[in-house]
Amino acid sequence: MSEVEIGRGKRARRAYTLDDVAVVASRRTRDVQEVQTTWQLDAYHLDIPILSAPMDSVTSPATAIALGKLGGLGVLDLEGLWTRYEDPEPFFEEIAHLDKEDATPRLQEIYAEPIKVELLRERLREIRDAGVTVAGALSPGGTQQMWRAVVDAGVDIFVIRGTTVSAEHVSTSREPLNLKRFIYELDVPVIVGGSVTYTGALHLMRTGAAGVLAGYGGGAASANRRTVGIASPMATTIADIAAARRDYLDESGGRYVHVIADGSISTAGDLVKAIACGADGIMLGTALARAKEAPGRGWHWGAEARHGKLPRGERVRVGS
């Protein structure tokens, strides 16, 4: 890909969002009855290649079960309100009616309640008892603290989701999560991300991850570009990480790692373009937050919005 010059001594390359690209029909068409949407995610068969984003405004135990019965995969945020409060519904109602200027500080207060391991087990048990695949997500920091409780509770698929996750996190103040050792010792498939570069994704694949999240996630509710200057043009991101998967397939002698697009996918057309760029599956946030069954009641927010020190997101109105 050709480079462009930003200024003297600084070069970049052109990257593309999903809005920048379109699917062009080829010479051959196929009958709709011949098309399959099924997906084999590690040992688990899904009828549709859709995961819900592990965000409180999107996924509750009830919506995870509903999506599972529709053939997708609901991923519960195990650091969210469902593992902090026995009955979080009053807090969802309060969040939906907060004034704009009060939303962020109040979210920080509500999420200051400690996570309770017994609630974590109860929520995962509720999903498992419904007969669907059980998936839960933790941040990299939360993984270090609570992974054992999650595995003991019987999760089928473990998701490690952060704004950006690397296989080589550097810290002088604490022992970082050793992804390769962690995944090797775990008995369940692990999906990890976000990742936005070929090299970063390739390193994550070498840790043994079953899937890599392509993108930063939480597009509508994220303020990463405004607060810390980072963004992820998704068409290029997905294509780069799909290329890493292809090269890792050769390097590993045939081990296939799934690429899951996570972020900036709010329409059916975006989903089609993401798959055309190389994604195996799609993690949906805003699109599912609009559902009348979604716990956010027409509002959408992620972990960035409730951060205790540097909120990098916001509660946004997406409607129902």
PDB file of C-alpha atoms in Angstrom:
ATOM      1  CA  MET A   1       0.000   0.000   0.000  1.00  0.00           C
ATOM      2  CA  SER A   2       1.443   3.366  -1.014  1.00  0.00           C
ATOM      3  CA  GLU A   3       2.472   5.818   1.654  1.00  0.00           C
ATOM      4  CA  VAL A   4       1.526   9.472   1.908  1.00  0.00           C
ATOM      5  CA  GLU A   5       3.522  12.276   3.449  1.00  0.00           C
ATOM      6  CA  ILE A   6       1.976  14.029   6.450  1.00  0.00           C
ATOM      7  CA  GLY A   7       4.900  16.445   6.730  1.00  0.00           C
ATOM      8  CA  ARG A   8       8.672  16.434   6.615  1.00  0.00           C
ATOM      9  CA  GLY A   9       9.903  13.276   8.325  1.00  0.00           C
ATOM     10  CA  LYS A  10       6.465  11.826   9.009  1.00  0.00           C
ATOM     11  CA  ARG A  11       4.731   9.411   6.682  1.00  0.00           C
ATOM     12  CA  ALA A  12       1.491   7.430   6.887  1.00  0.00           C
ATOM     13  CA  ARG A  13      -0.625   5.214   4.681  1.00  0.00           C
ATOM     14  CA  ARG A  14      -4.188   5.669   3.543  1.00  0.00           C
ATOM     15  CA  ALA A  15      -6.694   3.555   5.441  1.00  0.00           C
ATOM     16  CA  TYR A  16     -10.385   2.998   4.737  1.00  0.00           C
ATOM     17  CA  THR A  17     -13.527   2.904   6.833  1.00  0.00           C
ATOM     18  CA  LEU A  18     -16.454   0.672   5.929  1.00  0.00           C
ATOM     19  CA  ASP A  19     -18.229   3.786   4.613  1.00  0.00           C
ATOM     20  CA  ASP A  20     -15.350   4.275   2.151  1.00  0.00           C
ATOM     21  CA  VAL A  21     -15.850   0.910   0.439  1.00  0.00           C
ATOM     22  CA  ALA A  22     -18.672  -1.011  -1.220  1.00  0.00           C
ATOM     23  CA  VAL A  23     -19.268  -4.537  -2.433  1.00  0.00           C
ATOM     24  CA  VAL A  24     -19.289  -4.901  -6.234  1.00  0.00           C
ATOM     25  CA  ALA A  25     -21.223  -7.788  -7.763  1.00  0.00           C
ATOM     26  CA  SER A  26     -19.227 -10.268  -9.868  1.00  0.00           C
ATOM     27  CA  ARG A  27     -20.291 -12.210 -12.956  1.00  0.00           C
ATOM     28  CA  ARG A  28     -21.847 -15.054 -10.957  1.00  0.00           C
ATOM     29  CA  THR A  29     -24.897 -14.912  -8.689  1.00  0.00           C
ATOM     30  CA  ARG A  30     -26.136 -17.571  -6.295  1.00  0.00           C
ATOM     31  CA  ASP A  31     -29.621 -18.629  -5.237  1.00  0.00           C
ATOM     32  CA  VAL A  32     -30.462 -17.487  -1.721  1.00  0.00           C
ATOM     33  CA  GLN A  33     -31.322 -21.063  -0.750  1.00  0.00           C
ATOM     34  CA  GLU A  34     -27.719 -22.037  -1.525  1.00  0.00           C
ATOM     35  CA  VAL A  35     -26.212 -19.511   0.881  1.00  0.00           C
ATOM     36  CA  GLN A  36     -25.196 -20.612   4.377  1.00  0.00           C
ATOM     37  CA  THR A  37     -24.671 -18.338   7.358  1.00  0.00           C
ATOM     38  CA  THR A  38     -23.485 -21.057   9.738  1.00  0.00           C
ATOM     39  CA  TRP A  39     -20.202 -20.659  11.571  1.00  0.00           C
ATOM     40  CA  GLN A  40     -18.044 -23.134  13.467  1.00  0.00           C
ATOM     41  CA  LEU A  41     -16.371 -21.121  16.228  1.00  0.00           C
ATOM     42  CA  ASP A  42     -13.845 -23.561  17.653  1.00  0.00           C
ATOM     43  CA  ALA A  43     -15.988 -26.458  18.962  1.00  0.00           C
ATOM     44  CA  TYR A  44     -19.234 -24.476  18.897  1.00  0.00           C
ATOM     45  CA  HIS A  45     -21.695 -24.369  16.005  1.00  0.00           C
ATOM     46  CA  LEU A  46     -23.517 -21.080  15.403  1.00  0.00           C
ATOM     47  CA  ASP A  47     -26.314 -20.540  12.894  1.00  0.00           C
ATOM     48  CA  ILE A  48     -25.349 -16.899  12.343  1.00  0.00           C
ATOM     49  CA  PRO A  49     -21.889 -15.280  12.642  1.00  0.00           C
ATOM     50  CA  ILE A  50     -22.999 -12.672  15.173  1.00  0.00           C
ATOM     51  CA  LEU A  51     -21.808 -12.012  18.718  1.00  0.00           C
ATOM     52  CA  SER A  52     -23.216  -9.387  21.043  1.00  0.00           C
ATOM     53  CA  ALA A  53     -20.784  -6.835  22.442  1.00  0.00           C
ATOM     54  CA  PRO A  54     -20.086  -7.361  26.166  1.00  0.00           C
ATOM     55  CA  MET A  55     -21.571  -4.005  27.125  1.00  0.00           C
ATOM     56  CA  ASP A  56     -24.266  -3.481  29.755  1.00  0.00           C
ATOM     57  CA  SER A  57     -26.451  -1.493  27.356  1.00  0.00           C
ATOM     58  CA  VAL A  58     -26.435  -4.452  24.943  1.00  0.00           C
ATOM     59  CA  THR A  59     -26.147  -7.775  26.767  1.00  0.00           C
ATOM     60  CA  SER A  60     -28.021  -9.024  29.800  1.00  0.00           C
ATOM     61  CA  PRO A  61     -28.428 -12.687  30.705  1.00  0.00           C
ATOM     62  CA  ALA A  62     -31.863 -12.520  29.013  1.00  0.00           C
ATOM     63  CA  THR A  63     -30.582 -11.020  25.753  1.00  0.00           C
ATOM     64  CA  ALA A  64     -27.598 -13.411  25.725  1.00  0.00           C
ATOM     65  CA  ILE A  65     -30.067 -16.302  25.948  1.00  0.00           C
ATOM     66  CA  ALA A  66     -32.305 -14.795  23.247  1.00  0.00           C
ATOM     67  CA  LEU A  67     -29.391 -14.301  20.841  1.00  0.00           C
ATOM     68  CA  GLY A  68     -28.155 -17.815  21.588  1.00  0.00           C
ATOM     69  CA  LYS A  69     -31.544 -19.268  20.704  1.00  0.00           C
ATOM     70  CA  LEU A  70     -31.517 -17.289  17.453  1.00  0.00           C
ATOM     71  CA  GLY A  71     -28.232 -18.981  16.557  1.00  0.00           C
ATOM     72  CA  GLY A  72     -25.718 -16.315  17.586  1.00  0.00           C
ATOM     73  CA  LEU A  73     -23.576 -15.852  20.688  1.00  0.00           C
ATOM     74  CA  GLY A  74     -24.364 -13.491  23.553  1.00  0.00           C
ATOM     75  CA  VAL A  75     -21.284 -12.263  25.440  1.00  0.00           C
ATOM     76  CA  LEU A  76     -21.919 -10.966  28.950  1.00  0.00           C
ATOM     77  CA  ASP A  77     -19.724  -8.268  30.500  1.00  0.00           C
ATOM     78  CA  LEU A  78     -18.557  -9.957  33.700  1.00  0.00           C
ATOM     79  CA  GLU A  79     -17.441  -6.597  35.115  1.00  0.00           C
ATOM     80  CA  GLY A  80     -20.812  -4.975  34.502  1.00  0.00           C
ATOM     81  CA  LEU A  81     -23.895  -4.239  36.562  1.00  0.00           C
ATOM     82  CA  TRP A  82     -25.074  -7.860  36.437  1.00  0.00           C
ATOM     83  CA  THR A  83     -22.119  -8.992  38.546  1.00  0.00           C
ATOM     84  CA  ARG A  84     -22.202  -5.983  40.901  1.00  0.00           C
ATOM     85  CA  TYR A  85     -25.879  -5.883  41.922  1.00  0.00           C
ATOM     86  CA  GLU A  86     -28.409  -8.582  42.728  1.00  0.00           C
ATOM     87  CA  ASP A  87     -31.069  -6.509  40.962  1.00  0.00           C
ATOM     88  CA  PRO A  88     -29.479  -4.002  38.566  1.00  0.00           C
ATOM     89  CA  GLU A  89     -32.744  -2.999  36.867  1.00  0.00           C
ATOM     90  CA  PRO A  90     -33.257   0.153  39.019  1.00  0.00           C
ATOM     91  CA  PHE A  91     -29.800   1.345  37.970  1.00  0.00           C
ATOM     92  CA  PHE A  92     -30.553   0.776  34.281  1.00  0.00           C
ATOM     93  CA  GLU A  93     -33.719   2.828  34.762  1.00  0.00           C
ATOM     94  CA  GLU A  94     -31.779   5.587  36.519  1.00  0.00           C
ATOM     95  CA  ILE A  95     -29.064   5.681  33.846  1.00  0.00           C
ATOM     96  CA  ALA A  96     -31.714   6.038  31.141  1.00  0.00           C
ATOM     97  CA  HIS A  97     -33.083   9.193  32.816  1.00  0.00           C
ATOM     98  CA  LEU A  98     -29.863  10.967  33.822  1.00  0.00           C
ATOM     99  CA  ASP A  99     -29.221  14.478  32.555  1.00  0.00           C
ATOM    100  CA  LYS A 100     -26.309  14.676  30.123  1.00  0.00           C
ATOM    101  CA  GLU A 101     -24.020  16.552  32.525  1.00  0.00           C
ATOM    102  CA  ASP A 102     -24.723  14.069  35.335  1.00  0.00           C
ATOM    103  CA  ALA A 103     -24.326  10.868  33.293  1.00  0.00           C
ATOM    104  CA  THR A 104     -20.568  10.265  33.480  1.00  0.00           C
ATOM    105  CA  PRO A 105     -20.031  11.024  37.202  1.00  0.00           C
ATOM    106  CA  ARG A 106     -23.079   8.973  38.126  1.00  0.00           C
ATOM    107  CA  LEU A 107     -21.905   6.043  35.984  1.00  0.00           C
ATOM    108  CA  GLN A 108     -18.588   6.158  37.842  1.00  0.00           C
ATOM    109  CA  GLU A 109     -20.441   6.026  41.173  1.00  0.00           C
ATOM    110  CA  ILE A 110     -22.712   3.154  40.142  1.00  0.00           C
ATOM    111  CA  TYR A 111     -19.820   1.068  38.803  1.00  0.00           C
ATOM    112  CA  ALA A 112     -17.738   1.659  41.925  1.00  0.00           C
ATOM    113  CA  GLU A 113     -19.707  -1.166  43.585  1.00  0.00           C
ATOM    114  CA  PRO A 114     -17.404  -4.204  43.882  1.00  0.00           C
ATOM    115  CA  ILE A 115     -17.879  -7.239  41.639  1.00  0.00           C
ATOM    116  CA  LYS A 116     -19.313 -10.234  43.489  1.00  0.00           C
ATOM    117  CA  VAL A 117     -18.056 -13.657  42.447  1.00  0.00           C
ATOM    118  CA  GLU A 118     -21.265 -15.355  43.543  1.00  0.00           C
ATOM    119  CA  LEU A 119     -23.263 -13.115  41.166  1.00  0.00           C
ATOM    120  CA  LEU A 120     -20.823 -13.862  38.359  1.00  0.00           C
ATOM    121  CA  ARG A 121     -21.435 -17.569  38.848  1.00  0.00           C
ATOM    122  CA  GLU A 122     -25.204 -17.058  39.047  1.00  0.00           C
ATOM    123  CA  ARG A 123     -25.404 -15.070  35.791  1.00  0.00           C
ATOM    124  CA  LEU A 124     -23.367 -17.641  33.843  1.00  0.00           C
ATOM    125  CA  ARG A 125     -25.414 -20.466  35.360  1.00  0.00           C
ATOM    126  CA  GLU A 126     -28.610 -18.746  34.207  1.00  0.00           C
ATOM    127  CA  ILE A 127     -27.340 -18.632  30.611  1.00  0.00           C
ATOM    128  CA  ARG A 128     -26.066 -22.223  30.720  1.00  0.00           C
ATOM    129  CA  ASP A 129     -29.371 -23.515  32.124  1.00  0.00           C
ATOM    130  CA  ALA A 130     -31.127 -22.063  29.065  1.00  0.00           C
ATOM    131  CA  GLY A 131     -29.197 -24.512  26.885  1.00  0.00           C
ATOM    132  CA  VAL A 132     -27.143 -22.003  24.856  1.00  0.00           C
ATOM    133  CA  THR A 133     -23.393 -21.492  24.511  1.00  0.00           C
ATOM    134  CA  VAL A 134     -22.021 -19.496  27.447  1.00  0.00           C
ATOM    135  CA  ALA A 135     -19.603 -16.626  26.767  1.00  0.00           C
ATOM    136  CA  GLY A 136     -18.304 -14.044  29.212  1.00  0.00           C
ATOM    137  CA  ALA A 137     -15.857 -11.172  28.851  1.00  0.00           C
ATOM    138  CA  LEU A 138     -13.304  -9.577  31.141  1.00  0.00           C
ATOM    139  CA  SER A 139     -10.825  -6.770  30.610  1.00  0.00           C
ATOM    140  CA  PRO A 140      -7.126  -7.755  30.691  1.00  0.00           C
ATOM    141  CA  GLY A 141      -6.903  -6.455  34.269  1.00  0.00           C
ATOM    142  CA  GLY A 142     -10.094  -8.218  35.292  1.00  0.00           C
ATOM    143  CA  THR A 143      -8.828 -11.424  33.704  1.00  0.00           C
ATOM    144  CA  GLN A 144      -5.841 -11.508  36.040  1.00  0.00           C
ATOM    145  CA  GLN A 145      -8.121 -11.160  39.056  1.00  0.00           C
ATOM    146  CA  MET A 146     -11.154 -13.273  38.169  1.00  0.00           C
ATOM    147  CA  TRP A 147     -10.364 -15.769  35.422  1.00  0.00           C
ATOM    148  CA  ARG A 148     -10.401 -18.749  37.756  1.00  0.00           C
ATOM    149  CA  ALA A 149     -13.892 -17.918  39.011  1.00  0.00           C
ATOM    150  CA  VAL A 150     -15.121 -17.562  35.424  1.00  0.00           C
ATOM    151  CA  VAL A 151     -13.685 -20.913  34.308  1.00  0.00           C
ATOM    152  CA  ASP A 152     -14.988 -22.643  37.431  1.00  0.00           C
ATOM    153  CA  ALA A 153     -18.439 -21.204  36.728  1.00  0.00           C
ATOM    154  CA  GLY A 154     -18.507 -23.111  33.446  1.00  0.00           C
ATOM    155  CA  VAL A 155     -17.935 -20.599  30.660  1.00  0.00           C
ATOM    156  CA  ASP A 156     -17.695 -22.143  27.162  1.00  0.00           C
ATOM    157  CA  ILE A 157     -15.913 -19.257  25.427  1.00  0.00           C
ATOM    158  CA  PHE A 158     -13.727 -16.746  27.256  1.00  0.00           C
ATOM    159  CA  VAL A 159     -13.394 -13.231  25.814  1.00  0.00           C
ATOM    160  CA  ILE A 160     -10.629 -10.817  26.823  1.00  0.00           C
ATOM    161  CA  ARG A 161     -11.716  -7.416  25.513  1.00  0.00           C
ATOM    162  CA  GLY A 162      -9.990  -4.098  25.993  1.00  0.00           C
ATOM    163  CA  THR A 163      -9.629  -0.889  24.033  1.00  0.00           C
ATOM    164  CA  THR A 164      -6.404  -2.300  22.622  1.00  0.00           C
ATOM    165  CA  VAL A 165      -4.775  -5.550  23.718  1.00  0.00           C
ATOM    166  CA  SER A 166      -1.287  -6.708  22.798  1.00  0.00           C
ATOM    167  CA  ALA A 167       0.704  -9.866  23.391  1.00  0.00           C
ATOM    168  CA  GLU A 168       3.553  -7.778  24.796  1.00  0.00           C
ATOM    169  CA  HIS A 169       2.092  -5.368  27.338  1.00  0.00           C
ATOM    170  CA  VAL A 170       4.809  -3.418  29.174  1.00  0.00           C
ATOM    171  CA  SER A 171       4.446  -2.354  32.798  1.00  0.00           C
ATOM    172  CA  THR A 172       6.984  -1.423  35.481  1.00  0.00           C
ATOM    173  CA  SER A 173       4.378  -1.218  38.251  1.00  0.00           C
ATOM    174  CA  ARG A 174       2.683  -4.631  38.005  1.00  0.00           C
ATOM    175  CA  GLU A 175       3.075  -8.040  36.434  1.00  0.00           C
ATOM    176  CA  PRO A 176       1.222  -7.916  33.091  1.00  0.00           C
ATOM    177  CA  LEU A 177      -1.041 -10.705  31.904  1.00  0.00           C
ATOM    178  CA  ASN A 178       1.037 -13.332  30.083  1.00  0.00           C
ATOM    179  CA  LEU A 179      -1.420 -14.195  27.335  1.00  0.00           C
ATOM    180  CA  LYS A 180       0.506 -17.124  25.894  1.00  0.00           C
ATOM    181  CA  ARG A 181       0.851 -18.893  29.233  1.00  0.00           C
ATOM    182  CA  PHE A 182      -2.708 -18.006  30.230  1.00  0.00           C
ATOM    183  CA  ILE A 183      -4.273 -19.363  27.035  1.00  0.00           C
ATOM    184  CA  TYR A 184      -2.085 -22.475  27.106  1.00  0.00           C
ATOM    185  CA  GLU A 185      -3.219 -23.330  30.641  1.00  0.00           C
ATOM    186  CA  LEU A 186      -6.905 -22.669  29.952  1.00  0.00           C
ATOM    187  CA  ASP A 187      -9.269 -25.452  28.886  1.00  0.00           C
ATOM    188  CA  VAL A 188     -11.646 -23.169  26.939  1.00  0.00           C
ATOM    189  CA  PRO A 189     -11.185 -21.228  23.680  1.00  0.00           C
ATOM    190  CA  VAL A 190     -10.166 -17.599  24.149  1.00  0.00           C
ATOM    191  CA  ILE A 191     -11.096 -14.645  21.938  1.00  0.00           C
ATOM    192  CA  VAL A 192      -8.906 -11.601  22.502  1.00  0.00           C
ATOM    193  CA  GLY A 193      -8.820  -7.993  21.299  1.00  0.00           C
ATOM    194  CA  GLY A 194      -9.051  -5.308  20.226  1.00  0.00           C
ATOM    195  CA  SER A 195      -6.302  -5.395  17.699  1.00  0.00           C
ATOM    196  CA  VAL A 196      -5.949  -3.064  14.724  1.00  0.00           C
ATOM    197  CA  THR A 197      -2.664  -3.965  13.003  1.00  0.00           C
ATOM    198  CA  TYR A 198      -1.261  -6.914  11.071  1.00  0.00           C
ATOM    199  CA  THR A 199       1.707  -7.306  13.427  1.00  0.00           C
ATOM    200  CA  GLY A 200      -0.318  -6.946  16.623  1.00  0.00           C
ATOM    201  CA  ALA A 201      -2.878  -9.493  15.447  1.00  0.00           C
ATOM    202  CA  LEU A 202      -0.177 -11.948  14.334  1.00  0.00           C
ATOM    203  CA  HIS A 203       1.383 -11.821  17.803  1.00  0.00           C
ATOM    204  CA  LEU A 204      -2.019 -12.445  19.400  1.00  0.00           C
ATOM    205  CA  MET A 205      -2.564 -15.447  17.130  1.00  0.00           C
ATOM    206  CA  ARG A 206       0.777 -16.870  18.245  1.00  0.00           C
ATOM    207  CA  THR A 207      -0.457 -16.871  21.858  1.00  0.00           C
ATOM    208  CA  GLY A 208      -2.946 -19.601  20.939  1.00  0.00           C
ATOM    209  CA  ALA A 209      -6.068 -17.436  20.782  1.00  0.00           C
ATOM    210  CA  ALA A 210      -9.041 -19.018  19.027  1.00  0.00           C
ATOM    211  CA  GLY A 211     -10.152 -15.640  17.712  1.00  0.00           C
ATOM    212  CA  VAL A 212      -8.993 -12.046  17.441  1.00  0.00           C
ATOM    213  CA  LEU A 213     -11.270  -9.017  17.764  1.00  0.00           C
ATOM    214  CA  ALA A 214     -10.472  -6.624  14.916  1.00  0.00           C
ATOM    215  CA  GLY A 215     -11.138  -3.052  15.986  1.00  0.00           C
ATOM    216  CA  TYR A 216     -11.527  -1.069  19.172  1.00  0.00           C
ATOM    217  CA  GLY A 217     -15.258  -1.788  19.635  1.00  0.00           C
ATOM    218  CA  GLY A 218     -17.849   0.558  21.069  1.00  0.00           C
ATOM    219  CA  GLY A 219     -17.788   2.872  18.061  1.00  0.00           C
ATOM    220  CA  ALA A 220     -20.846   4.997  18.824  1.00  0.00           C
ATOM    221  CA  ALA A 221     -20.187   5.156  22.573  1.00  0.00           C
ATOM    222  CA  SER A 222     -16.416   5.621  22.338  1.00  0.00           C
ATOM    223  CA  ALA A 223     -14.496   8.890  22.451  1.00  0.00           C
ATOM    224  CA  ASN A 224     -11.042   7.387  21.901  1.00  0.00           C
ATOM    225  CA  ARG A 225     -10.281   9.639  18.939  1.00  0.00           C
ATOM    226  CA  ARG A 226     -11.166  12.752  20.939  1.00  0.00           C
ATOM    227  CA  THR A 227      -9.527  11.801  24.245  1.00  0.00           C
ATOM    228  CA  VAL A 228      -6.414   9.828  23.279  1.00  0.00           C
ATOM    229  CA  GLY A 229      -6.193  10.372  19.523  1.00  0.00           C
ATOM    230  CA  ILE A 230      -6.596   6.764  18.353  1.00  0.00           C
ATOM    231  CA  ALA A 231      -9.075   5.427  15.815  1.00  0.00           C
ATOM    232  CA  SER A 232      -9.516   2.324  13.679  1.00  0.00           C
ATOM    233  CA  PRO A 233     -10.658   2.611  10.040  1.00  0.00           C
ATOM    234  CA  MET A 234     -12.411  -0.724   9.995  1.00  0.00           C
ATOM    235  CA  ALA A 235     -12.194  -1.852   6.353  1.00  0.00           C
ATOM    236  CA  THR A 236      -8.392  -1.636   6.424  1.00  0.00           C
ATOM    237  CA  THR A 237      -8.199  -3.051   9.947  1.00  0.00           C
ATOM    238  CA  ILE A 238     -10.211  -6.153   9.041  1.00  0.00           C
ATOM    239  CA  ALA A 239      -8.280  -6.708   5.812  1.00  0.00           C
ATOM    240  CA  ASP A 240      -4.911  -6.378   7.595  1.00  0.00           C
ATOM    241  CA  ILE A 241      -5.885  -8.834  10.328  1.00  0.00           C
ATOM    242  CA  ALA A 242      -7.358 -11.265   7.800  1.00  0.00           C
ATOM    243  CA  ALA A 243      -3.954 -11.146   6.065  1.00  0.00           C
ATOM    244  CA  ALA A 244      -2.293 -11.957   9.396  1.00  0.00           C
ATOM    245  CA  ARG A 245      -4.629 -14.947   9.758  1.00  0.00           C
ATOM    246  CA  ARG A 246      -3.676 -16.192   6.285  1.00  0.00           C
ATOM    247  CA  ASP A 247       0.038 -15.898   7.011  1.00  0.00           C
ATOM    248  CA  TYR A 248      -0.336 -17.479  10.460  1.00  0.00           C
ATOM    249  CA  LEU A 249      -2.235 -20.381   8.853  1.00  0.00           C
ATOM    250  CA  ASP A 250       0.893 -21.127   6.802  1.00  0.00           C
ATOM    251  CA  GLU A 251       3.285 -20.439   9.684  1.00  0.00           C
ATOM    252  CA  SER A 252       1.436 -22.728  12.112  1.00  0.00           C
ATOM    253  CA  GLY A 253       0.887 -25.557   9.676  1.00  0.00           C
ATOM    254  CA  GLY A 254      -2.867 -25.152   9.374  1.00  0.00           C
ATOM    255  CA  ARG A 255      -4.155 -23.598  12.614  1.00  0.00           C
ATOM    256  CA  TYR A 256      -7.073 -21.308  11.740  1.00  0.00           C
ATOM    257  CA  VAL A 257      -7.774 -18.266  13.931  1.00  0.00           C
ATOM    258  CA  HIS A 258     -11.132 -16.511  13.589  1.00  0.00           C
ATOM    259  CA  VAL A 259     -11.270 -12.796  12.835  1.00  0.00           C
ATOM    260  CA  ILE A 260     -14.197 -11.008  14.477  1.00  0.00           C
ATOM    261  CA  ALA A 261     -14.959  -7.436  13.425  1.00  0.00           C
ATOM    262  CA  ASP A 262     -15.669  -5.316  16.503  1.00  0.00           C
ATOM    263  CA  GLY A 263     -16.739  -1.715  16.056  1.00  0.00           C
ATOM    264  CA  SER A 264     -18.311   0.716  13.552  1.00  0.00           C
ATOM    265  CA  ILE A 265     -20.831  -1.842  12.298  1.00  0.00           C
ATOM    266  CA  SER A 266     -24.307  -0.398  12.666  1.00  0.00           C
ATOM    267  CA  THR A 267     -26.138  -1.502   9.502  1.00  0.00           C
ATOM    268  CA  ALA A 268     -26.684  -4.733   7.601  1.00  0.00           C
ATOM    269  CA  GLY A 269     -24.553  -3.315   4.790  1.00  0.00           C
ATOM    270  CA  ASP A 270     -21.658  -2.726   7.198  1.00  0.00           C
ATOM    271  CA  LEU A 271     -21.905  -6.367   8.256  1.00  0.00           C
ATOM    272  CA  VAL A 272     -21.740  -7.562   4.639  1.00  0.00           C
ATOM    273  CA  LYS A 273     -18.736  -5.332   3.898  1.00  0.00           C
ATOM    274  CA  ALA A 274     -16.933  -6.509   7.045  1.00  0.00           C
ATOM    275  CA  ILE A 275     -17.268 -10.134   5.945  1.00  0.00           C
ATOM    276  CA  ALA A 276     -16.179  -9.207   2.416  1.00  0.00           C
ATOM    277  CA  CYS A 277     -13.045  -7.601   3.926  1.00  0.00           C
ATOM    278  CA  GLY A 278     -12.186 -10.891   5.628  1.00  0.00           C
ATOM    279  CA  ALA A 279     -14.101 -11.159   8.904  1.00  0.00           C
ATOM    280  CA  ASP A 280     -15.477 -14.549   9.966  1.00  0.00           C
ATOM    281  CA  GLY A 281     -17.900 -13.070  12.467  1.00  0.00           C
ATOM    282  CA  ILE A 282     -19.245  -9.739  13.690  1.00  0.00           C
ATOM    283  CA  MET A 283     -19.530  -8.357  17.226  1.00  0.00           C
ATOM    284  CA  LEU A 284     -22.494  -5.989  17.343  1.00  0.00           C
ATOM    285  CA  GLY A 285     -22.976  -3.203  19.873  1.00  0.00           C
ATOM    286  CA  THR A 286     -25.042  -0.226  18.690  1.00  0.00           C
ATOM    287  CA  ALA A 287     -27.242  -2.296  16.384  1.00  0.00           C
ATOM    288  CA  LEU A 288     -28.319  -4.541  19.279  1.00  0.00           C
ATOM    289  CA  ALA A 289     -28.505  -1.663  21.775  1.00  0.00           C
ATOM    290  CA  ARG A 290     -31.398  -0.359  19.661  1.00  0.00           C
ATOM    291  CA  ALA A 291     -33.473  -3.489  20.292  1.00  0.00           C
ATOM    292  CA  LYS A 292     -36.480  -2.948  22.520  1.00  0.00           C
ATOM    293  CA  GLU A 293     -35.285  -5.902  24.636  1.00  0.00           C
ATOM    294  CA  ALA A 294     -31.852  -4.318  25.222  1.00  0.00           C
ATOM    295  CA  PRO A 295     -31.190  -3.452  28.879  1.00  0.00           C
ATOM    296  CA  GLY A 296     -29.994   0.068  28.016  1.00  0.00           C
ATOM    297  CA  ARG A 297     -33.531   1.282  27.221  1.00  0.00           C
ATOM    298  CA  GLY A 298     -32.417   3.057  24.063  1.00  0.00           C
ATOM    299  CA  TRP A 299     -29.138   4.293  25.578  1.00  0.00           C
ATOM    300  CA  HIS A 300     -25.693   2.885  24.876  1.00  0.00           C
ATOM    301  CA  TRP A 301     -22.447   2.983  26.868  1.00  0.00           C
ATOM    302  CA  GLY A 302     -19.335   0.897  27.362  1.00  0.00           C
ATOM    303  CA  ALA A 303     -16.535   0.368  29.846  1.00  0.00           C
ATOM    304  CA  GLU A 304     -14.760   3.497  28.592  1.00  0.00           C
ATOM    305  CA  ALA A 305     -17.648   5.704  29.746  1.00  0.00           C
ATOM    306  CA  ARG A 306     -17.511   4.481  33.348  1.00  0.00           C
ATOM    307  CA  HIS A 307     -13.717   4.537  33.804  1.00  0.00           C
ATOM    308  CA  GLY A 308     -12.887   5.872  37.226  1.00  0.00           C
ATOM    309  CA  LYS A 309      -9.934   8.040  36.185  1.00  0.00           C
ATOM    310  CA  LEU A 310     -10.196   8.793  32.453  1.00  0.00           C
ATOM    311  CA  PRO A 311     -13.625   8.335  30.854  1.00  0.00           C
ATOM    312  CA  ARG A 312     -12.965   7.769  27.142  1.00  0.00           C
ATOM    313  CA  GLY A 313     -16.571   7.298  26.162  1.00  0.00           C
ATOM    314  CA  GLU A 314     -20.053   8.526  26.858  1.00  0.00           C
ATOM    315  CA  ARG A 315     -23.614   7.466  27.258  1.00  0.00           C
ATOM    316  CA  VAL A 316     -25.289   8.044  23.890  1.00  0.00           C
ATOM    317  CA  ARG A 317     -28.899   7.896  22.747  1.00  0.00           C
ATOM    318  CA  VAL A 318     -29.362   5.283  20.024  1.00  0.00           C
ATOM    319  CA  GLY A 319     -33.148   4.921  20.215  1.00  0.00           C
ATOM    320  CA  SER A 320     -35.233   1.757  20.229  1.00  0.00           C
TER     321      SER A 320
END
